[in-house]
Amino acid sequence: MGKKNRIMKAAIALSAVAALGVYGIADAKAYKPSKHTGHAASAKAKNVILFVGDGMGAAQRDAIRLASTGLSGDLEMNKMPYAGVVHTSSTSVVTDSAAAATAMASGVKTNNGAIGVDANKVSKKTVLEEAKQAGKSTGLVTTSQITDATPAAFGAHVKNRSEQSKIAKQYLENSKVDVLLGGGEDYWYPQGTQGAYEDHPAKDPSEASKGTEGNLVGKAKRLGYQYVTNASGLKKAGGNKLLGLFANEEMFEQREEGQGDQYDPVVSLPEMTEKAISTLSKNKKGFFLMVEEEAIDEMAHENNASQLIRAGRQLDNAVKVAKDYTKKHPDTLVLVLADHDCGGMTVESADNSDESGDGISKEDGPFQVAGSSEQFVVDWTTSGHTAADIPLTATGSGASLFKGIYENTYIHDALLRAMGLKK
C-alpha cells in the first residue's frame, strides 16, 4: 500500500473516532438535564472515578480491543452510553503529560512540563482539590511514580514536573490526598536512605533514593497514613488514609523490545483500584479518584505493541472494577480517556508487505485477533506524542456532559458540574 493510501486510511479512522462522539458539541453553559435523560446520566455525581490511559489514542484502544475481545466483542471501557472526542494540544501543538493533565485537572492550557499552573506559572486549583474542599475523600492511583506528571497535576503545583519530591510533600501537606498508590519510592526517601525497594537493583542500577524533602514516608506515617509496600500489605490495610509505594520508579520496565522490557507490577492496577474505592467510599460525602495506566504511553514510546496491549488489558480490568461498583452505587460517574496519543499508531492487516520500512517505521506483530484466525499488525510513525484527538467514554451520574467534541480543558469544567460544584 502506498503512502497516499495509508494517509487515506488514517483520515477515515480519525473520522470514525469523531463520529463516535458527535451527539452535539458539548457546551457546559447550555447543558440542562432533560426529562428524557436517564437518572444515572443526569443526576449529581457523589463519586467520580476518572481513568487515564496515558498515551492511549483511538488506535491503541482498537489494538487492545482486537487482541482481547475480538472482532465482535468489546472492552469494558467502550461499553458506556456516552462518548466524546478530546483535542489534546497544550500551549504547543503537541502536549506532554504534565500540560495535558493540568488542562483536565485545572481547566487551563499551560506549557509542557508544568504541573497545576497556567502559562504564567500561576497556581490553579484542581478538581481534586475542589472535591476535597467539598468534604469528599480523594485518591490517586498509577502504575507510574505516584509523583509522575498525570497524578501530580491533580494534587500539586510546581513549575517543572521533575520536582517529584516537592510533589510528594504537597500531597501530604497541601492537597492532603487520602489514598496514594503507585511507584516512585525513590522520591520519598533522601539519598542514602534505602526504602523497601533496594537502591541500585540489578535490573536498573541507576535507581536509588533521591528525595530532596527529607523522609516523606516517615512524615506520611506521622500524619496518619498507613504505609504499605506489597500486595499482602495492601490487602490487609485499613483506615482512611493510605500510602502504597510498590517500586523504585515505574511499576514496570520500559525498554526496547527484548532488552528487559516487562509489564508485571507487584500489585496490579485492578487491585489498587479496588482498594482505593473501598477505602475512599467510607466517606458519606463521596470521593474523587484518578486512576492511571502509564505503561500504555511508555510502551508506545518504545514502539512495543505487545506490552502496550498487556497494560491496556489491565486498565480495562480496572475499569470493570469501577463499573461493578456503580451497580450498587449509581450516583457514581466513571470516565475513561487519555491525556494524548503516543506513537502515531495504526492497526493494519497482516500480510507480507511492509511498506513502511525498518527501524521505528517497522511493523510490529502480527497479533492474533481474539477468538479468530485473523491477525493484525501495528505500524508506528514516531516514538513521541502526537496531536491526534483522543476518545472519551463515560457512564453514570453526569455522563451526558461528556458527549461531543471539545478541548481538554472542558474535562475540568464538566467534572465540577457533574459533582454539583460549579453551576
XYZ file of C-alpha atoms in Angstrom:
423
model
C 0.000 0.000 0.000
C 1.382 3.417 -0.942
C 1.803 6.439 1.313
C -1.279 8.119 -0.178
C -3.485 5.146 0.663
C -2.104 4.955 4.211
C -2.899 8.639 4.741
C -6.416 7.978 3.461
C -6.814 5.096 5.939
C -5.675 7.322 8.802
C -8.150 10.027 7.789
C -11.001 7.521 7.666
C -10.029 6.180 11.094
C -9.983 9.683 12.578
C -13.390 10.403 11.076
C -14.720 7.236 12.696
C -13.401 8.353 16.069
C -15.039 11.742 15.653
C -18.328 10.118 14.707
C -18.216 8.156 17.959
C -18.860 11.268 19.984
C -20.897 13.543 17.750
C -24.141 13.755 19.644
C -23.801 17.535 19.542
C -20.984 19.805 20.704
C -20.632 19.751 24.495
C -21.446 23.161 25.952
C -21.358 23.309 29.740
C -23.297 26.584 29.935
C -26.062 25.314 27.714
C -26.394 21.908 29.359
C -29.738 21.262 31.048
C -30.857 17.755 32.027
C -33.850 16.610 30.011
C -36.762 14.687 31.466
C -35.902 12.095 28.844
C -32.329 11.741 30.118
C -31.759 8.736 32.362
C -31.307 9.470 36.069
C -27.818 7.987 36.174
C -26.668 10.201 33.329
C -28.057 13.494 34.652
C -28.105 13.315 38.466
C -25.333 14.848 40.553
C -22.309 12.584 40.918
C -21.484 11.791 44.528
C -18.399 9.872 43.374
C -16.086 10.294 40.381
C -13.659 7.676 39.059
C -11.516 9.075 36.235
C -9.375 6.600 34.281
C -6.454 7.889 32.232
C -4.833 5.513 29.776
C -1.699 7.579 29.272
C -0.894 7.793 25.561
C -3.996 5.768 24.643
C -5.320 7.101 21.360
C -8.037 5.523 19.236
C -5.678 3.026 17.571
C -4.326 1.865 20.929
C -7.868 1.184 22.110
C -8.532 -0.713 18.885
C -5.431 -2.888 19.238
C -6.291 -3.689 22.866
C -9.873 -4.483 21.845
C -8.987 -6.752 18.936
C -6.386 -8.698 20.899
C -8.613 -9.008 23.971
C -12.208 -9.372 22.779
C -12.009 -9.960 19.014
C -13.887 -8.590 16.038
C -17.336 -8.633 17.601
C -16.510 -8.221 21.300
C -15.748 -5.004 23.109
C -13.832 -3.603 26.047
C -15.414 -2.542 29.333
C -14.115 0.955 28.651
C -16.055 1.055 25.374
C -19.304 -0.341 26.751
C -20.511 3.022 28.018
C -23.504 5.075 26.836
C -21.743 8.387 26.213
C -18.716 9.217 24.103
C -16.678 12.273 23.276
C -13.631 13.369 21.324
C -10.993 15.480 23.045
C -8.488 17.900 21.496
C -5.151 17.484 23.275
C -2.848 20.411 22.438
C -1.224 22.442 25.221
C 0.231 25.903 24.534
C 2.185 23.862 21.973
C 0.656 21.791 19.189
C 1.847 18.550 20.791
C 1.371 18.243 24.533
C 3.228 16.319 27.177
C 1.516 14.537 30.059
C 2.073 17.395 32.519
C 0.317 20.043 30.449
C -2.405 17.629 29.323
C -3.218 16.537 32.868
C -3.133 20.148 34.066
C -5.698 21.053 31.402
C -8.010 18.284 32.619
C -7.400 18.883 36.317
C -7.360 22.690 36.433
C -9.073 23.788 33.236
C -6.181 25.835 31.837
C -3.781 25.451 28.950
C -0.188 25.545 30.101
C 3.366 24.972 28.918
C 4.701 21.456 28.536
C 6.328 20.304 31.755
C 4.221 22.489 34.040
C 2.097 20.991 36.825
C -1.011 22.685 38.231
C -0.064 26.155 36.999
C -1.139 28.223 33.995
C 1.113 29.529 31.226
C 2.109 32.415 33.511
C 3.121 29.965 36.252
C 0.180 30.927 38.468
C -1.242 28.044 40.531
C -4.759 26.944 39.603
C -6.973 24.890 41.907
C -7.565 21.351 40.704
C -10.784 19.374 40.539
C -9.361 17.034 43.195
C -8.766 19.994 45.499
C -12.293 21.246 44.830
C -13.671 17.835 45.747
C -11.579 17.795 48.928
C -12.844 21.248 49.886
C -16.398 19.972 49.432
C -15.733 17.275 52.025
C -15.072 14.359 49.694
C -12.219 11.889 50.061
C -9.623 11.870 47.281
C -7.258 9.368 45.737
C -4.567 8.933 43.094
C -3.547 5.558 41.639
C -0.985 4.847 38.919
C 1.469 2.255 37.649
C 3.988 5.080 37.215
C 5.610 7.014 40.029
C 2.776 8.362 42.172
C 4.516 11.721 41.736
C 4.688 11.483 37.938
C 3.046 14.080 35.717
C -0.525 12.803 35.450
C -1.287 12.225 39.142
C 0.814 15.246 40.106
C -1.355 17.607 38.064
C -4.374 16.664 40.184
C -2.705 17.182 43.547
C 0.259 19.534 43.224
C 1.514 22.836 41.805
C 5.127 23.062 40.578
C 6.787 24.772 37.649
C 8.514 21.605 36.481
C 7.278 18.001 36.553
C 10.760 16.817 37.581
C 10.265 18.196 41.108
C 8.814 14.899 42.271
C 9.759 15.129 45.955
C 8.131 18.554 46.184
C 5.046 16.998 44.591
C 5.007 14.243 47.219
C 5.317 16.792 50.016
C 2.431 18.807 48.589
C 0.248 15.679 48.504
C 0.756 15.334 52.242
C 0.714 18.954 53.369
C -1.420 20.876 50.892
C -3.888 18.816 48.843
C -3.927 16.124 51.576
C -4.778 13.278 49.201
C -6.248 10.399 51.219
C -5.117 7.450 49.080
C -1.828 7.376 47.144
C -0.924 4.133 45.355
C 1.818 3.663 42.757
C 5.566 3.540 42.240
C 8.292 6.105 42.780
C 9.574 5.225 46.258
C 12.921 6.857 45.339
C 11.422 10.344 45.667
C 10.080 9.756 49.192
C 13.451 8.956 50.796
C 16.605 11.125 50.790
C 19.787 9.911 49.134
C 21.418 7.193 51.209
C 18.169 6.108 52.894
C 17.015 2.913 51.218
C 13.345 2.039 51.336
C 11.580 -1.287 50.847
C 12.965 -1.462 47.294
C 16.740 -1.717 47.205
C 18.925 1.014 45.792
C 20.834 0.185 42.578
C 18.947 -3.048 41.760
C 20.414 -5.367 39.157
C 17.525 -4.696 36.752
C 18.424 -0.988 36.730
C 21.457 0.148 38.762
C 20.538 3.807 38.186
C 17.534 3.523 40.521
C 18.161 4.767 44.062
C 16.651 7.048 46.692
C 16.980 10.658 45.575
C 14.423 12.650 47.575
C 15.008 16.344 48.241
C 12.476 16.937 51.032
C 13.604 14.574 53.801
C 11.990 11.276 54.764
C 8.468 11.740 53.418
C 7.396 8.187 54.230
C 8.100 8.965 57.878
C 6.196 12.197 57.523
C 3.225 10.391 55.983
C 3.140 7.932 58.892
C 3.147 10.816 61.378
C 0.216 12.338 59.501
C -1.802 9.161 59.933
C -1.180 7.329 56.665
C -0.858 3.570 56.744
C 2.185 2.708 54.619
C 2.326 -0.479 52.519
C 4.859 -1.810 50.029
C 3.423 -5.053 48.618
C 0.222 -6.845 47.655
C -0.344 -8.542 51.006
C 0.154 -5.280 52.880
C -2.296 -3.534 50.588
C -4.898 -6.241 51.066
C -4.673 -6.022 54.869
C -4.597 -2.218 55.096
C -7.454 -0.456 56.837
C -8.140 3.086 57.913
C -8.998 6.105 55.817
C -5.513 7.290 54.744
C -3.268 5.018 52.725
C 0.152 5.370 51.077
C 1.390 2.486 48.948
C 4.696 2.607 47.066
C 5.418 -0.518 45.044
C 8.592 0.202 43.020
C 11.657 2.437 42.930
C 10.368 4.152 39.815
C 7.616 2.909 37.458
C 5.937 -0.394 38.289
C 7.209 -1.906 35.021
C 10.319 -1.854 32.835
C 10.106 0.027 29.546
C 12.981 -0.612 27.182
C 13.490 -1.505 23.559
C 11.707 -4.783 22.830
C 13.684 -7.738 24.126
C 16.052 -5.529 26.154
C 14.496 -6.073 29.571
C 11.093 -4.600 28.816
C 8.473 -6.020 31.167
C 4.951 -5.290 32.392
C 4.445 -7.199 35.626
C 3.593 -4.856 38.549
C 3.951 -6.334 42.045
C 0.401 -5.083 42.669
C -1.988 -4.964 39.718
C -3.879 -1.864 38.641
C -7.259 -3.570 39.299
C -6.122 -4.463 42.825
C -5.027 -0.898 43.535
C -8.269 0.442 42.070
C -10.411 -1.875 44.179
C -8.537 -0.933 47.373
C -8.754 2.763 46.608
C -12.508 2.573 46.032
C -13.151 0.551 49.191
C -11.087 2.996 51.256
C -12.491 6.209 49.799
C -16.104 5.029 49.775
C -16.192 5.107 53.591
C -16.822 8.852 53.268
C -20.572 9.501 53.172
C -19.959 12.705 51.186
C -18.362 10.747 48.359
C -14.971 10.700 46.687
C -12.852 11.695 43.689
C -10.402 9.110 42.328
C -7.991 9.339 39.392
C -6.554 6.033 38.110
C -3.773 5.997 35.501
C -2.198 3.216 33.453
C 1.147 4.714 32.489
C 2.619 1.731 30.652
C 0.439 2.294 27.573
C 2.346 5.510 26.941
C 5.774 4.194 27.912
C 5.440 1.108 25.736
C 4.238 3.257 22.843
C 7.384 5.379 23.267
C 9.323 2.140 22.764
C 7.020 1.073 19.899
C 6.246 -2.095 21.858
C 2.693 -3.078 20.953
C 2.786 -6.420 22.794
C 3.459 -4.863 26.201
C 1.118 -1.969 25.419
C -1.734 -4.426 24.842
C -0.886 -6.237 28.072
C -1.074 -2.981 30.033
C -4.275 -1.994 28.253
C -5.960 -5.209 29.343
C -5.152 -4.387 32.959
C -6.611 -0.916 32.533
C -9.787 -2.465 31.180
C -9.920 -4.876 34.129
C -9.629 -1.886 36.457
C -12.479 -0.174 34.609
C -14.600 -3.270 35.251
C -13.886 -2.936 38.978
C -15.261 0.599 38.857
C -18.283 -0.357 36.767
C -19.105 -3.169 39.181
C -19.051 -0.602 41.997
C -21.531 1.598 40.129
C -24.087 -1.228 40.011
C -24.728 -0.681 43.716
C -23.775 2.996 43.682
C -25.471 4.599 40.648
C -24.549 8.081 41.905
C -21.025 7.428 40.582
C -19.517 8.872 37.392
C -16.930 6.763 35.547
C -14.877 8.183 32.679
C -12.136 6.653 30.539
C -9.898 8.852 28.422
C -6.274 9.616 27.593
C -4.093 12.665 28.010
C -2.733 12.390 24.469
C -1.844 9.917 21.745
C 1.635 8.389 21.605
C 3.443 6.668 18.764
C 1.281 7.670 15.820
C -0.009 4.112 15.846
C -2.195 2.425 13.221
C -3.741 -1.043 13.075
C -3.266 -2.788 9.726
C -3.908 -6.112 8.047
C -1.233 -8.744 8.479
C 0.340 -9.515 5.116
C 3.790 -9.998 3.679
C 4.292 -6.402 2.593
C 5.778 -3.836 4.983
C 5.673 -0.602 3.040
C 6.899 1.480 5.961
C 10.497 0.303 6.178
C 12.838 -0.509 9.055
C 13.649 0.885 12.472
C 10.925 2.996 14.032
C 8.690 2.527 10.986
C 8.898 -1.248 11.077
C 5.616 -3.075 11.550
C 5.017 -4.673 14.945
C 3.352 -8.070 15.206
C 1.491 -9.981 13.969
C -1.060 -10.237 16.780
C -3.927 -12.670 16.980
C -7.480 -11.335 16.887
C -9.146 -12.981 19.903
C -11.481 -15.844 19.016
C -10.496 -15.711 15.368
C -7.961 -16.959 12.844
C -7.445 -13.345 11.799
C -4.310 -11.407 12.623
C -3.298 -7.749 12.585
C -0.083 -5.751 12.753
C 0.692 -2.394 14.305
C 2.526 0.332 12.451
C 4.277 3.227 14.188
C 5.184 6.656 12.841
C 7.028 8.114 15.844
C 8.388 7.307 19.282
C 6.875 10.518 20.639
C 3.495 12.076 21.295
C 1.184 13.357 18.565
C -1.558 15.983 18.391
C -4.243 13.446 17.487
C -7.629 13.715 19.191
C -8.396 11.037 21.778
C -11.672 9.221 22.525
C -13.521 9.550 25.835
C -16.242 7.246 27.143
C -18.448 7.828 30.186
C -21.200 6.240 32.231
C -23.140 7.098 35.370
C -24.194 10.340 37.023
C -23.420 13.348 34.839
C -22.045 11.238 31.983
C -24.124 13.071 29.371
C -21.997 16.180 29.995
C -19.134 14.492 28.153
C -20.726 13.856 24.768
C -19.403 15.826 21.811
C -16.096 17.312 20.706
C -14.219 19.697 22.966
C -10.904 20.937 24.347
C -9.176 19.026 27.133
C -9.808 21.972 29.484
C -13.541 21.185 29.279
C -12.951 17.979 31.273
C -12.281 20.087 34.383
C -15.405 22.193 33.922
C -17.653 19.208 33.264
C -16.305 17.254 36.240
C -17.096 20.130 38.591
C -20.535 20.478 37.057
C -21.174 16.740 37.368
C -20.360 16.878 41.083
C -22.517 19.954 41.573
C -19.504 22.098 42.470
C -19.974 24.514 39.576
C -23.113 25.985 38.039
